[in-house]
Each structure stands twice: as C-alpha cells, then as structure tokens.
PDB file of C-alpha atoms in Angstrom:
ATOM      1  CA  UNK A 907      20.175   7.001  -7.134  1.00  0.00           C
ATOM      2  CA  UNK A 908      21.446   5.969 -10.234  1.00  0.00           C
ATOM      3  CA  UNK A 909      22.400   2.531  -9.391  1.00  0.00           C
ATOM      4  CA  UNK A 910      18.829   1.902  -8.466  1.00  0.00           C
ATOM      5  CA  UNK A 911      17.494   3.160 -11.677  1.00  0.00           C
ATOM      6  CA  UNK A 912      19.800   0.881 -13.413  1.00  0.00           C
ATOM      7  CA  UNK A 913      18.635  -1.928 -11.141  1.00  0.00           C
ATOM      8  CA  UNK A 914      14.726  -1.511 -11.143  1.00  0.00           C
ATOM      9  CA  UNK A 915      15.225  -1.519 -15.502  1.00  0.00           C
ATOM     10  CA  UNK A 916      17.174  -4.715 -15.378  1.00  0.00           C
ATOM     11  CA  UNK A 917      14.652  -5.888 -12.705  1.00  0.00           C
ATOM     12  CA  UNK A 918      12.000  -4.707 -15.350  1.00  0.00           C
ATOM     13  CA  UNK A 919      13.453  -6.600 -18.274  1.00  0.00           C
ATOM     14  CA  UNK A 920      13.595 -10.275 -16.157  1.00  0.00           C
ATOM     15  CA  UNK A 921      10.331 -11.206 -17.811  1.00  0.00           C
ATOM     16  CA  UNK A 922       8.497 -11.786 -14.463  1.00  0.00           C
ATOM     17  CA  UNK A 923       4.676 -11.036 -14.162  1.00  0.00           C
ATOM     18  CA  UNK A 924       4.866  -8.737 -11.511  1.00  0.00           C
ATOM     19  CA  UNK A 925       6.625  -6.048  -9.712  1.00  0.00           C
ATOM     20  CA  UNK A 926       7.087  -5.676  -6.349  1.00  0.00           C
ATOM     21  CA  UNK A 927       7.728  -1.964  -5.880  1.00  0.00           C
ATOM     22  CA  UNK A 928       9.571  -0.394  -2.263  1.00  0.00           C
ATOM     23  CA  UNK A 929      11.571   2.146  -1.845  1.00  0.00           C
ATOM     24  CA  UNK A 930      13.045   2.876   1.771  1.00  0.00           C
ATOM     25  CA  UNK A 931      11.297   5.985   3.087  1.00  0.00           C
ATOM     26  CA  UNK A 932      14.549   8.009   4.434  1.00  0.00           C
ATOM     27  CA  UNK A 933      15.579   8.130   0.954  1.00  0.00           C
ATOM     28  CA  UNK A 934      15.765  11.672  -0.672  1.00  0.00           C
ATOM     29  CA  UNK A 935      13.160  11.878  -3.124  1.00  0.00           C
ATOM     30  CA  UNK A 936      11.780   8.330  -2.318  1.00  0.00           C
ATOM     31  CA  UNK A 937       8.340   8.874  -3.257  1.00  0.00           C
ATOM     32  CA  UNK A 938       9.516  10.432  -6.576  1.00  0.00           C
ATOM     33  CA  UNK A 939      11.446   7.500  -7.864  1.00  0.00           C
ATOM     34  CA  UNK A 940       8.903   5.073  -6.318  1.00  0.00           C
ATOM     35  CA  UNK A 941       6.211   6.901  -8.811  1.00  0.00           C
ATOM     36  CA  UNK A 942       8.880   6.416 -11.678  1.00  0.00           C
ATOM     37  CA  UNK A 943       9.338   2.884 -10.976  1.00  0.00           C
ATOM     38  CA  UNK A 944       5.271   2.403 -11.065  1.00  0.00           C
ATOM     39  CA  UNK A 945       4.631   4.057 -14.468  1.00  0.00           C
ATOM     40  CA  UNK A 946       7.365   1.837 -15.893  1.00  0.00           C
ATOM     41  CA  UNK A 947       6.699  -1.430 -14.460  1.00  0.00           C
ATOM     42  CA  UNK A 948       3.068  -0.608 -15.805  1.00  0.00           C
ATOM     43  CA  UNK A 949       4.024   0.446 -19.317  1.00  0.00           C
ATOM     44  CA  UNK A 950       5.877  -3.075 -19.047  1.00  0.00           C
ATOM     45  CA  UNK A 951       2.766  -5.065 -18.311  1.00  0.00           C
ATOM     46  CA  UNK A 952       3.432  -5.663 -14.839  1.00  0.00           C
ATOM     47  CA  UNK A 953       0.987  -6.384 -12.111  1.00  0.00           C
ATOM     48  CA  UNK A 954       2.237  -4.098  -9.400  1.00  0.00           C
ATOM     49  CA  UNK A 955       2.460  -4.504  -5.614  1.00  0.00           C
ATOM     50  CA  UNK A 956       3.704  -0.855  -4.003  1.00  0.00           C
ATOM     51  CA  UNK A 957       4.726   0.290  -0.786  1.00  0.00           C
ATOM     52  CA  UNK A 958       2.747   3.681   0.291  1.00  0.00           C
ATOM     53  CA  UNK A 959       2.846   5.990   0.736  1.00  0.00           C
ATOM     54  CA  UNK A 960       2.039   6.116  -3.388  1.00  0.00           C
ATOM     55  CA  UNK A 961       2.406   9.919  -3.927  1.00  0.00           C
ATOM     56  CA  UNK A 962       2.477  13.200  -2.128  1.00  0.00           C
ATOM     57  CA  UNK A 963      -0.364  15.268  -4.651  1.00  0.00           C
ATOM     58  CA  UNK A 964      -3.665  14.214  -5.603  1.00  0.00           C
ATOM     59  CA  UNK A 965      -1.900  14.542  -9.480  1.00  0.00           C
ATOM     60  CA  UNK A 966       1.059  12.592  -8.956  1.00  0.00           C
ATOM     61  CA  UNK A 967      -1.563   9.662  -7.851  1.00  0.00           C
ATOM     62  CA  UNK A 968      -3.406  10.212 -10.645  1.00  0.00           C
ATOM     63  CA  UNK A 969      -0.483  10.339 -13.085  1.00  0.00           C
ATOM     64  CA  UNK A 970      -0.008   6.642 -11.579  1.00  0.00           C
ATOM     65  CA  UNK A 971      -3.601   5.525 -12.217  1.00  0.00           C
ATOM     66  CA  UNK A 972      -3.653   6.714 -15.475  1.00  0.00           C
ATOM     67  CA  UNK A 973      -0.710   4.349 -16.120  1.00  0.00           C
ATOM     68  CA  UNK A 974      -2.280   1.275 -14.256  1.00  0.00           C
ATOM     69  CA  UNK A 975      -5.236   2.149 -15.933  1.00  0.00           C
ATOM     70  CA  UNK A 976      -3.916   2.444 -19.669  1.00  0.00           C
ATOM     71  CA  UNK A 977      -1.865  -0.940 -19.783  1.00  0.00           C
ATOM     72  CA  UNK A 978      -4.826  -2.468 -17.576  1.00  0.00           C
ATOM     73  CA  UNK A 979      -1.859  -3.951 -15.451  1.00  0.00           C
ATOM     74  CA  UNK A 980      -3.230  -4.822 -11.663  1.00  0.00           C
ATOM     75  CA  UNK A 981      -2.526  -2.725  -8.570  1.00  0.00           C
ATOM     76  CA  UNK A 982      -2.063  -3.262  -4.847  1.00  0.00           C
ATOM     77  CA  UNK A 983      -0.818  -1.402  -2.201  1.00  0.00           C
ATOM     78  CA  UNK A 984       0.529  -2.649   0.893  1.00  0.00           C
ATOM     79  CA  UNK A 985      -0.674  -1.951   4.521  1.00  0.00           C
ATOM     80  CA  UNK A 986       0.896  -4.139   7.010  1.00  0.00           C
ATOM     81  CA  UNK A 987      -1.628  -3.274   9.987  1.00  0.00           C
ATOM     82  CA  UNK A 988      -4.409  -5.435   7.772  1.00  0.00           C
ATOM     83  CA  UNK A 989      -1.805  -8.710   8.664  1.00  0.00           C
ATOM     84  CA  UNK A 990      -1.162  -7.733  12.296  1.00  0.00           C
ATOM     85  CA  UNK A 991      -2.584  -9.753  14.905  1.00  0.00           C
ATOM     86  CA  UNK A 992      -4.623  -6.952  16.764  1.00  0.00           C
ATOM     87  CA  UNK A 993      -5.710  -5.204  13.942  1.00  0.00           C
ATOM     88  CA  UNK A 994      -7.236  -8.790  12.888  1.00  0.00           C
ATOM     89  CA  UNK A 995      -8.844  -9.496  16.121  1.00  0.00           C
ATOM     90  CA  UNK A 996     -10.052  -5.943  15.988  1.00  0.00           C
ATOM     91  CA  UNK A 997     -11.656  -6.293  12.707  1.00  0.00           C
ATOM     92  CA  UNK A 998     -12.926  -9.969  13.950  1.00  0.00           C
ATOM     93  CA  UNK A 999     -15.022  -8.236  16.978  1.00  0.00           C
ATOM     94  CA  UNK A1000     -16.620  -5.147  15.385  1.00  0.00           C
ATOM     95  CA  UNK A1001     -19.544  -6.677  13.931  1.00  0.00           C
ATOM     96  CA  UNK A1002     -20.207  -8.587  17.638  1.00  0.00           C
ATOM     97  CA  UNK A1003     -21.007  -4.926  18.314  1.00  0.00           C
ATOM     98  CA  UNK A1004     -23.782  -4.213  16.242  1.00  0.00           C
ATOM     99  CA  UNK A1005     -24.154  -1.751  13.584  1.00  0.00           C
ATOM    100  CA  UNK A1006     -21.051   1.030  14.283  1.00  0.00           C
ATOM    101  CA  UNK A1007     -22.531   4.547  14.289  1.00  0.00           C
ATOM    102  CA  UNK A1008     -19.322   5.964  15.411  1.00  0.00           C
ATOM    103  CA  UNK A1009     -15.220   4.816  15.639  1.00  0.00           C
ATOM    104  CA  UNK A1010     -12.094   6.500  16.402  1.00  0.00           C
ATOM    105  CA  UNK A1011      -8.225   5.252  16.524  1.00  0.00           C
ATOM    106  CA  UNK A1012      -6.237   6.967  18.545  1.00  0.00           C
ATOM    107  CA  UNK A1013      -2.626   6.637  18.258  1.00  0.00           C
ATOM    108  CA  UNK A1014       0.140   6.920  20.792  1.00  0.00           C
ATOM    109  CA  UNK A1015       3.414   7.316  19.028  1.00  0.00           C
ATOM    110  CA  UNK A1016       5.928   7.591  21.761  1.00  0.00           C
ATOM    111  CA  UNK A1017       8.331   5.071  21.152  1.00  0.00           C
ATOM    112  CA  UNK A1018       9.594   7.584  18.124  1.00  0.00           C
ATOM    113  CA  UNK A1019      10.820  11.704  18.358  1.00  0.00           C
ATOM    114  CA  UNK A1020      10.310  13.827  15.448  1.00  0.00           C
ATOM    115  CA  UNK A1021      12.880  16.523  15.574  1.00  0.00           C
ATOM    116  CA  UNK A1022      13.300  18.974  13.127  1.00  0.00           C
ATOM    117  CA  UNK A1023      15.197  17.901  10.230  1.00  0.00           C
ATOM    118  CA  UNK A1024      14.431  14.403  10.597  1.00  0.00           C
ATOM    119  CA  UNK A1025      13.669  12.516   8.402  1.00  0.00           C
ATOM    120  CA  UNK A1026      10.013  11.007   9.191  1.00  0.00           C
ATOM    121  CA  UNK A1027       9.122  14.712   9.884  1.00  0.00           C
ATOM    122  CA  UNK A1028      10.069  15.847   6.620  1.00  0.00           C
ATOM    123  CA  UNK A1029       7.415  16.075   3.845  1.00  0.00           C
ATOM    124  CA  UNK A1030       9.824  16.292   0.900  1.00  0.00           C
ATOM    125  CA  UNK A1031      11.336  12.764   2.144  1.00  0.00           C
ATOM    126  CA  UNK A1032       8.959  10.705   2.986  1.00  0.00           C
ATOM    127  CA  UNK A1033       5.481  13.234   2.707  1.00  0.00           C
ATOM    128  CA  UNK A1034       5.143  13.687   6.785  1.00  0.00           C
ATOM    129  CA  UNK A1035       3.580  12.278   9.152  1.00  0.00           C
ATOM    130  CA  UNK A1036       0.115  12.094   7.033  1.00  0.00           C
ATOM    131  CA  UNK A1037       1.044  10.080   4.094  1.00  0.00           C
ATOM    132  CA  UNK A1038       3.762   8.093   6.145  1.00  0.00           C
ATOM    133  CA  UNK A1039       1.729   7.005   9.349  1.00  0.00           C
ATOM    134  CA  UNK A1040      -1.684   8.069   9.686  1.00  0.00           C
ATOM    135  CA  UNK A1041      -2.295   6.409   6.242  1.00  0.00           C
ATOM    136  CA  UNK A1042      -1.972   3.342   7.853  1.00  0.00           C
ATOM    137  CA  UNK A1043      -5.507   3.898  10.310  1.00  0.00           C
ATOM    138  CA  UNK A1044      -7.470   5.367   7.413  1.00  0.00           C
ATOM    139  CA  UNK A1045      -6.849   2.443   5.876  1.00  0.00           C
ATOM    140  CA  UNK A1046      -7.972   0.138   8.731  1.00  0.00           C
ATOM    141  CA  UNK A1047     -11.383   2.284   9.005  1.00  0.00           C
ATOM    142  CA  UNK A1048     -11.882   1.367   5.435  1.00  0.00           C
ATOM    143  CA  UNK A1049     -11.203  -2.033   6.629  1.00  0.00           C
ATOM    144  CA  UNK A1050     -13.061  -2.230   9.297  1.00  0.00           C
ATOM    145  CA  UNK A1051     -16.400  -0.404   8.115  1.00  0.00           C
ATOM    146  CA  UNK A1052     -16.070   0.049   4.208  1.00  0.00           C
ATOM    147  CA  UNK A1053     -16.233   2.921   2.212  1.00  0.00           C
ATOM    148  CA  UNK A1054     -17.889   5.871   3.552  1.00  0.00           C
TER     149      UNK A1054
END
C-alpha cells in the first residue's frame, strides 16, 4: 500500500492536466485509498476521471465533492456498460417505444459465485454487491430515461 501512495504522489507531481484514478477492487481498503487519491489529485488542480464505485457512505462522497467542488477541478466517473454494444443499441431503441411509463433490468449473474469471504461479497473490500455491480444498471436507467 505504500508503494502506491508513493506512486500516485509522483504521478501527481508529473504536471499533467488530469488524473486518471483506479484502484483494483480486491484490494483491501480499495475504496479508501481511491477517495485519498481523489482529494489530492483535486487539491492539485486535476481534472479527475475515477473508477466507481466512488465511496461506500453518503459522507465519504461528499467529503470528495467538497474537494472537486473547492478547487473547481472537473469530475467523471466511469461506467463501462454506457460503451458496450447492447447497452448502446438498447439506449438507441427506447424512444422507438414511445414515452416509457415503466422499465426494469434484470440481471443474471451466473457466470460468478459469491462465497463467503470472497472478495466481491465483501463490503469492506470492494462495498458489496450494491456499490460494485448493481451501480452499473442504475446508471444505465439514468441513461436511458434521465433523472427521475
């Protein structure tokens, strides 16, 4: 963990415009040094990409928007499923439908077993299954349909 501290503040000090911030999401405490590596990049001035899942408590994401906010640094986050070909073809079809009054994903996961202990099960590590894969389709409904 140290060795990537070391390496995200000489990344930091390289003078580039912005910072391109992922952590891999078995790592202990990934989400904590992710949030570190945020409010630093933006105390820097950089415009910040980030991998989600951005924090585990509604504070810890605030703590980070306060930061992006301050040093008025920009902010993206990244959700792959927006760049996916089905996803796109999806979004491409839903207004040949008319006005939605309704939608629902469902998602069959079976490809992957969460055991206890693992990793992708364990909220601590990577913030469960919530912040780590569902994420992903609350993101598409905003997407798809907006803000609601």
């Amino acid at each position: 963990m140290k060795e990537i501290k070391e390496l995200i503040d000489v990344t930091l000090a390289w003078g580039s415009d912005i910072a391109d911030m992922w952590t891999g999401t078995q790592f202990e405490k990934q989400i904590d040094l992710q949030q570190a590596q945020i409010i630093k990049a933006a105390e820097k001035g950089k415009n910040i990409f980030c991998e989600k899942p951005l924090a585990r408590t509604m504070e810890e994401g605030e703590e980070i928007e306060k930061a992006v906010n301050k040093n008025k640094v920009k902010f993206g986050i990244g959700f792959q499923k927006r760049f996916s070909w089905p996803e796109k073809r999806i979004k491409e079809l839903i207004p040949l439908l008319g006005e939605p009054k309704a939608a629902r994903i469902t998602n069959v996961n079976a490809h992957y077993s969460r055991q206890r202990g693992d990793w992708f099960a364990d909220f601590e590590l990577c913030g469960g299954y919530i912040l780590d894969s569902m994420i992903h389709y609350f993101d598409l409904f905003r997407w798809y349909f907006g803000e609601v």
